[in-house]
Amino acid sequence: MRTAFFDCPFGAAGDMLLGALVDAGLNVETWKKELAKIDLPAGSFSVRPEKLLRCGVHSTKLHVFLNADAAHEFDHKHGLTHEHHELSHDHALDHSHEHHHEHSHSHKGSHGHVPEHVHDHSHDHSHDHEHHHHSEHPHRGLSEILRIIENSSIKPAAKTLATEIFTRLGIAEAKVHGTTPDQVHFHEVGAVDAIVDIVGFAIGYDLMGIERSVVSALPVGSGTIASMHGEFPVPGPATLELLRESRAPLAQTPIDYECLTPTGAAILTTIAERFGSQPDMSAIDAIGYGAGSLNPAAHPNVCRIVIGQSVPKKGCEKNAPSARYRSELVAVVECNFDDLSPQVISYTSEKLLAEGVLDVFVTPCTMKKGRSGHMLSVLCRMEDELRVKEVLLAETSTLGVRSSVTERLIAERETKKVDVKTGDAEAQSVRVKIGKDLDGNVINVQPEFEDCASVARSTGTPLKEVLSAAARKARNGRDENA
């Protein structure tokens, strides 16, 4: 399985993570073509990768240049709200960027961090853009941004990931401000900036063929940041909420500025299958270093990505890929009990299925001292393993839960309706689940039992004849009499 390890000892921001992907081999031109499928106005932004050194480490800095006028056009084009909301997104601009206008002004910073809406706060300087205070900008709601992503023609995997990242960020902001995600707003320039970072990362992640990610412990830095709330200690509230919700481990560092931005935190906490040390890899395919805006003398301000082929847990080595079926690694979570009511077992099973696990089954077993018991087994995706364990500990009488990783082959599946005739009665519709290999060959047909039972009851036809007729109809497409 193609696995990425995001090693972030000095923090991360959206542009740093994108820079790491580019440094690891992401084709920038292909990436730009995909990003162009998002309906952003012409000239609203441009990107330029730059190879540079950070404390002697060769890395890639991805410069994102924004045009505030085009971003404002974007706001009107999509009919987005212009009301000013006190919940503007303070942290939408995670990296240095440029606006194309004429104006000069100075900024002064005392804490060494990178505020989201400025270029460089280490000294007084001039900018080639007209800078307006946030209160003068229109704002764009999270739901509106999600709609723009959904209406785009980017690849489904990238669309799903971008939506998940934006949603996670919106939930964190809403929690901080005591409101709902649909009330979270980005100011006009910040929305384009965040779309480039988040959607751009999702596109790059998909183009690089990454299937799973492990993320290191994350540093947050120290000092204070200037926000709409005034001076605030590092990390900012949204970043802290993202770390809390994902249970991400924090790393102690001597860094005296904000080194983990909300966008960086949202990306990393969304893609992380787990946090911790580098996963075992049978081979390393690529390494990339993404550079941040600052260049401190004490450490290389970079985040690193290592991409390679992961080694499954012992005993679960993945076989050679099948030419006929998809395969995936899944978690099997199990527990035993001999003192639990079958009704509770049934309730827990139904709850897990409703929450999206792949399968639940119960196996009778003999426990110690000859007591009759049950083993409850749950098949789930790797990212759901911890949640399933917590449900089992909360809902059952077990005091321990175990898990393992296994491989499964998956037939492609679809459900369609077929009409089944029974004697002289009118044809009735029955749902049938059809399994196919990757070449489209039908390998299994299973009529829906309840549909067939309903036909059998209403017509007096033997159930087995209805089941057989529905299966034949699904296979050959011709009308069948039961």
XYZ file of C-alpha atoms in Angstrom:
482
model
C 0.000 0.000 0.000
C 1.411 3.398 -1.002
C 1.897 5.195 2.292
C 3.024 8.719 3.153
C 4.694 9.781 6.371
C 4.291 13.492 7.086
C 7.187 14.406 9.353
C 6.566 17.890 10.763
C 9.094 18.604 13.549
C 8.990 22.336 12.793
C 5.286 22.712 12.033
C 3.193 22.859 8.880
C 1.005 25.153 6.799
C -1.036 24.547 3.684
C 1.610 25.862 1.300
C 4.368 23.886 3.068
C 2.442 20.631 2.622
C 1.823 21.432 -1.040
C 5.490 22.306 -1.462
C 6.460 18.935 0.007
C 4.263 17.132 -2.541
C 5.843 19.121 -5.389
C 9.321 18.415 -4.021
C 8.453 14.706 -3.890
C 7.607 14.650 -7.589
C 4.105 16.057 -8.066
C 3.770 17.290 -11.654
C 2.907 20.969 -11.264
C 1.405 21.380 -14.748
C -0.914 18.403 -14.290
C -1.835 19.724 -10.852
C -2.643 23.167 -12.284
C -4.921 21.644 -14.925
C -6.875 19.802 -12.243
C -7.089 22.877 -10.012
C -8.418 24.865 -12.980
C -11.527 22.657 -12.841
C -12.585 24.605 -9.742
C -14.675 27.527 -10.957
C -12.343 30.317 -9.875
C -12.192 33.492 -11.981
C -9.336 33.947 -14.410
C -6.421 35.720 -12.806
C -7.590 35.250 -9.217
C -4.378 33.474 -8.352
C -1.162 32.078 -9.736
C 1.370 29.653 -8.296
C 5.112 29.353 -8.656
C 7.303 26.687 -7.059
C 10.772 27.801 -6.021
C 13.715 25.609 -5.087
C 15.582 27.060 -2.129
C 17.578 26.196 0.979
C 16.349 26.241 4.548
C 19.367 25.890 6.867
C 21.117 24.000 4.091
C 18.167 21.686 3.359
C 17.121 21.734 -0.301
C 13.358 22.258 -0.354
C 10.460 23.636 -2.404
C 8.540 26.776 -1.541
C 5.185 27.029 -3.307
C 4.363 30.706 -3.771
C 0.669 31.498 -4.166
C -0.087 34.927 -5.612
C -3.615 36.248 -5.101
C -5.524 38.967 -6.938
C -8.026 40.557 -4.550
C -10.066 42.159 -7.378
C -10.593 38.804 -9.095
C -11.482 37.233 -5.778
C -14.146 39.894 -5.333
C -15.510 39.047 -8.804
C -15.647 35.438 -7.677
C -17.863 36.483 -4.783
C -20.356 38.195 -7.089
C -20.220 35.478 -9.743
C -21.405 32.816 -7.333
C -24.046 34.989 -5.721
C -22.403 34.648 -2.332
C -23.374 36.611 0.734
C -21.863 39.993 1.397
C -23.153 40.470 4.913
C -20.465 41.054 7.515
C -20.436 38.361 10.126
C -18.507 38.612 13.351
C -17.316 35.046 12.780
C -14.878 35.728 9.983
C -12.141 33.156 9.513
C -9.063 34.646 11.147
C -6.668 32.044 9.821
C -7.624 31.691 6.191
C -4.298 33.002 4.911
C -1.659 30.595 6.092
C 1.230 31.614 3.913
C 2.828 34.608 2.308
C 1.115 35.796 -0.828
C 0.833 38.824 -3.016
C -2.085 41.036 -4.066
C -1.791 42.984 -7.281
C -2.672 46.611 -6.471
C -0.798 49.808 -5.728
C -0.306 50.838 -2.129
C 2.431 51.104 0.454
C 2.188 50.493 4.146
C 4.184 48.977 6.929
C 3.717 46.089 9.312
C 5.537 45.430 12.540
C 5.633 42.099 14.315
C 7.144 41.246 17.651
C 6.586 37.525 18.053
C 8.204 36.034 14.997
C 5.142 34.135 13.830
C 3.623 34.386 10.378
C 0.267 36.169 10.615
C -2.152 34.942 8.015
C -2.744 38.161 6.082
C 0.729 39.624 5.738
C 3.982 38.870 3.986
C 6.787 39.479 6.433
C 6.471 40.932 9.893
C 10.104 41.172 10.800
C 10.525 44.769 9.638
C 8.790 47.742 8.062
C 8.289 47.312 4.343
C 6.105 48.146 1.368
C 3.592 45.961 -0.459
C 2.404 46.086 -4.026
C -1.247 45.847 -3.125
C -4.078 47.780 -1.603
C -4.722 46.322 1.819
C -8.171 46.617 3.409
C -9.135 45.680 6.907
C -11.153 42.461 7.181
C -14.255 44.352 8.186
C -14.382 45.926 4.724
C -14.411 42.587 2.903
C -17.427 40.492 1.972
C -17.504 37.048 3.512
C -18.161 33.626 2.033
C -19.894 30.840 3.963
C -18.466 27.371 4.394
C -21.532 25.785 2.790
C -21.013 27.957 -0.283
C -17.405 26.837 -0.618
C -18.448 23.199 -0.247
C -21.023 23.711 -2.996
C -18.352 25.114 -5.306
C -16.177 22.051 -4.663
C -19.094 19.673 -5.203
C -20.015 21.348 -8.504
C -16.456 21.088 -9.822
C -15.208 18.338 -12.128
C -12.110 17.407 -10.132
C -11.600 13.708 -9.479
C -13.964 12.139 -6.920
C -11.211 11.178 -4.466
C -9.815 14.722 -4.408
C -13.308 16.187 -4.117
C -14.091 13.964 -1.137
C -10.832 14.777 0.642
C -11.156 18.535 0.081
C -14.716 18.448 1.412
C -13.615 16.525 4.500
C -10.785 18.976 5.237
C -12.962 22.076 4.819
C -15.725 20.501 6.906
C -13.318 19.599 9.703
C -11.950 23.146 9.696
C -15.469 24.601 9.743
C -16.539 22.392 12.657
C -13.494 23.481 14.667
C -14.138 27.177 13.981
C -17.809 26.776 14.877
C -16.934 25.102 18.163
C -14.555 27.932 19.068
C -17.160 30.592 18.320
C -20.162 28.766 19.770
C -22.048 28.595 16.492
C -22.721 26.127 13.681
C -20.447 25.249 10.728
C -22.799 26.878 8.227
C -22.243 30.202 10.011
C -18.468 30.071 9.535
C -17.380 32.667 6.977
C -14.156 33.349 5.076
C -13.407 36.829 3.806
C -13.234 37.128 0.017
C -9.458 36.816 -0.485
C -9.129 34.210 2.243
C -11.664 31.918 0.573
C -9.701 31.767 -2.688
C -6.510 31.288 -0.701
C -7.985 28.465 1.369
C -9.414 26.786 -1.747
C -5.998 26.810 -3.420
C -4.372 25.345 -0.306
C -6.973 22.738 0.616
C -8.347 21.708 -2.772
C -4.847 21.976 -4.219
C -3.497 19.648 -1.545
C -6.333 17.154 -2.085
C -5.650 17.109 -5.828
C -1.913 16.641 -5.282
C -2.482 13.910 -2.701
C -4.653 12.013 -5.188
C -2.262 12.543 -8.120
C 0.603 11.146 -6.029
C -1.397 7.952 -5.508
C -1.168 8.072 -1.711
C -3.459 5.501 -0.093
C -2.813 6.110 3.606
C -0.889 8.568 5.768
C 0.863 8.600 9.107
C 1.610 11.960 10.732
C 4.292 12.757 13.300
C 3.635 14.484 16.606
C 2.896 18.140 15.865
C 4.587 21.219 17.350
C 2.573 24.398 17.749
C 5.263 26.911 18.686
C 4.932 29.596 21.351
C 4.345 33.309 21.799
C 1.202 35.146 20.796
C -0.649 35.894 17.582
C -2.719 38.884 16.512
C -6.291 37.882 15.648
C -9.797 39.308 15.546
C -9.892 38.444 19.259
C -6.811 40.567 19.974
C -3.521 39.131 21.171
C -3.950 35.398 21.656
C -1.509 32.729 22.851
C -0.190 30.136 20.418
C -1.753 27.898 19.234
C -4.817 29.693 17.953
C -8.228 28.434 19.128
C -9.117 26.651 15.881
C -5.764 24.870 15.689
C -6.094 23.757 19.303
C -9.608 22.423 18.702
C -8.444 20.453 15.649
C -5.674 18.873 17.718
C -8.078 18.056 20.552
C -10.714 16.512 18.320
C -8.210 14.291 16.507
C -6.243 13.407 19.665
C -3.067 14.391 17.873
C 0.075 14.214 20.030
C 1.962 17.464 20.552
C 5.728 17.843 20.264
C 7.739 20.161 22.497
C 9.922 22.581 20.520
C 11.833 25.787 21.297
C 10.156 27.564 18.357
C 9.018 31.036 19.451
C 6.370 31.679 16.802
C 3.174 30.024 15.538
C 4.452 27.104 13.461
C 1.223 25.129 12.924
C -1.572 26.968 11.128
C -5.262 26.002 11.195
C -5.181 24.963 7.534
C -2.087 22.837 8.097
C -3.692 21.258 11.160
C -6.961 20.605 9.304
C -5.153 18.853 6.449
C -2.958 16.701 8.686
C -5.683 15.670 11.132
C -7.943 14.687 8.235
C -5.473 12.495 6.351
C -3.843 10.874 9.399
C -4.673 7.196 9.776
C -2.617 7.420 12.937
C -0.089 9.712 14.610
C 3.371 8.672 15.696
C 6.643 7.364 14.339
C 7.452 6.520 10.744
C 5.647 3.373 9.550
C 7.575 0.340 8.355
C 8.239 0.540 4.629
C 9.589 -2.124 2.317
C 10.858 0.604 -0.027
C 10.955 4.403 -0.178
C 9.687 5.820 -3.458
C 10.032 9.572 -2.893
C 11.037 12.226 -0.361
C 9.954 15.857 -0.401
C 10.663 18.947 1.698
C 8.175 21.827 1.771
C 9.563 25.200 2.862
C 7.817 27.724 5.074
C 7.899 31.504 4.700
C 10.346 32.220 7.511
C 13.982 31.189 7.415
C 15.165 31.045 11.039
C 18.819 30.343 11.720
C 18.154 27.791 14.457
C 16.395 25.120 12.383
C 15.251 24.319 8.819
C 11.688 25.605 8.541
C 10.438 22.664 6.468
C 8.022 19.774 6.687
C 9.002 16.453 5.151
C 7.031 13.787 3.328
C 8.338 10.253 2.862
C 6.380 8.111 0.404
C 6.852 4.369 0.111
C 5.341 0.919 0.214
C 4.112 0.124 3.711
C 4.617 -3.215 5.422
C 1.361 -4.584 6.909
C 1.312 -5.945 10.432
C 2.973 -9.306 10.884
C 0.800 -12.109 9.581
C -1.125 -9.784 7.285
C 1.302 -9.374 4.403
C -0.599 -8.409 1.323
C -0.577 -10.922 -1.524
C 0.223 -10.093 -5.119
C -2.584 -7.927 -6.492
C -5.484 -9.743 -8.121
C -6.175 -9.015 -11.767
C -9.908 -9.668 -11.278
C -10.778 -7.984 -7.979
C -9.924 -4.984 -5.869
C -8.210 -5.643 -2.562
C -7.875 -3.652 0.622
C -6.597 -3.989 4.157
C -9.298 -3.834 6.820
C -9.387 -4.092 10.604
C -11.058 -6.935 12.499
C -12.093 -5.899 16.023
C -13.245 -8.624 18.427
C -14.281 -9.204 22.028
C -15.691 -12.118 24.056
C -18.311 -12.266 26.806
C -20.326 -14.879 28.672
C -22.453 -12.578 30.831
C -24.193 -10.343 28.292
C -27.823 -10.472 27.195
C -28.286 -11.439 23.528
C -30.547 -8.397 23.224
C -27.612 -6.121 24.078
C -25.448 -7.968 21.552
C -28.119 -7.402 18.904
C -28.445 -3.718 19.806
C -24.684 -3.179 19.655
C -24.451 -4.943 16.297
C -27.228 -2.814 14.828
C -25.626 0.359 16.185
C -22.268 -0.459 14.600
C -23.863 -1.291 11.247
C -25.805 1.972 11.332
C -22.518 3.830 11.908
C -20.996 2.370 8.749
C -18.866 -0.651 9.690
C -18.430 -3.228 6.942
C -19.857 -6.242 8.783
C -20.743 -7.566 12.234
C -21.118 -11.231 13.165
C -21.453 -13.285 16.356
C -19.797 -16.675 16.918
C -20.858 -19.018 19.749
C -17.886 -20.174 21.824
C -17.043 -21.977 25.046
C -15.445 -19.795 27.701
C -13.467 -20.794 30.786
C -15.075 -23.243 33.211
C -17.214 -24.503 30.340
C -19.469 -21.450 30.231
C -21.288 -20.724 26.968
C -20.298 -17.391 25.484
C -20.173 -15.313 22.324
C -17.439 -13.665 20.277
C -18.529 -10.430 18.605
C -16.473 -9.654 15.480
C -16.562 -6.335 13.635
C -15.057 -5.783 10.191
C -14.277 -2.112 9.601
C -12.053 0.274 7.691
C -8.694 1.057 9.239
C -9.642 4.617 10.114
C -12.693 3.397 12.079
C -10.803 0.909 14.259
C -10.473 3.111 17.345
C -14.097 4.250 17.208
C -15.320 0.635 17.008
C -13.212 -0.338 20.025
C -14.680 2.518 22.027
C -18.244 1.484 21.123
C -17.613 -2.120 22.201
C -16.140 -1.040 25.528
C -19.035 1.349 26.138
C -21.927 -0.891 25.050
C -20.891 -4.402 26.122
C -19.616 -6.033 29.315
C -16.175 -6.776 27.897
C -13.118 -5.350 29.653
C -10.812 -5.709 26.668
C -10.939 -5.456 22.893
C -8.414 -6.863 20.424
C -7.829 -6.074 16.771
C -5.911 -7.336 13.778
C -5.433 -6.353 10.171
C -6.432 -8.586 7.300
C -6.764 -8.376 3.533
C -9.964 -8.879 1.602
C -10.779 -9.127 -2.093
C -13.849 -7.179 -3.129
C -16.228 -7.902 -5.977
C -17.711 -4.872 -7.709
C -21.372 -4.697 -6.806
C -24.563 -3.083 -7.965
C -28.255 -3.401 -7.120
C -30.899 -3.376 -9.813
C -34.593 -4.155 -10.041
C -36.020 -6.967 -12.158
C -39.649 -7.838 -12.920
C -40.726 -11.347 -11.939
C -43.950 -12.903 -13.255
C -45.819 -15.484 -11.191
C -48.357 -17.448 -13.205
C -51.083 -15.198 -14.562
C -50.385 -12.415 -12.049
C -48.807 -9.144 -13.109
C -45.037 -8.915 -12.932
C -43.687 -7.558 -9.651
C -40.420 -5.735 -9.020
C -37.661 -7.454 -7.033
C -34.292 -5.983 -6.066
C -31.239 -8.090 -6.914
C -27.640 -7.566 -5.778
C -25.156 -8.430 -8.525
C -21.449 -9.075 -7.975
C -18.940 -8.608 -10.819
C -15.203 -8.807 -11.356
C -13.200 -5.864 -12.679
C -13.897 -6.965 -16.263
C -17.652 -6.816 -15.675
C -18.227 -10.579 -15.568
C -21.121 -11.547 -13.282
C -19.861 -13.838 -10.526
C -22.793 -13.770 -8.102
C -26.496 -12.902 -8.099
C -28.486 -12.566 -4.883
C -32.182 -11.550 -4.936
C -33.400 -9.465 -1.998
C -35.105 -11.919 0.333
C -37.840 -9.601 1.640
C -38.864 -8.581 -1.894
C -39.141 -12.214 -2.959
C -40.998 -13.153 0.216
C -43.520 -10.381 -0.457
C -44.134 -11.719 -3.984
C -44.479 -15.269 -2.664
C -46.996 -14.237 -0.003
C -49.120 -12.138 -2.346
C -49.294 -14.776 -5.110
C -49.069 -18.067 -3.228
C -46.005 -19.025 -5.270
C -43.328 -21.056 -3.438
C -40.574 -18.737 -2.232
C -37.777 -20.808 -3.753
C -39.376 -20.452 -7.199
C -39.544 -16.651 -6.857
C -35.890 -16.546 -5.748
C -34.848 -18.697 -8.691
C -36.840 -16.656 -11.231
C -35.403 -13.355 -9.950
C -31.842 -14.708 -10.163
C -32.367 -15.990 -13.726
C -33.863 -12.667 -14.817
C -30.924 -10.749 -13.358
C -28.419 -12.989 -15.175
C -29.960 -13.127 -18.650
C -32.242 -10.082 -18.723
C -35.258 -12.012 -20.001
C -38.653 -12.116 -18.288
C -38.993 -15.188 -16.102
C -42.027 -16.978 -14.761
C -41.813 -18.348 -11.241
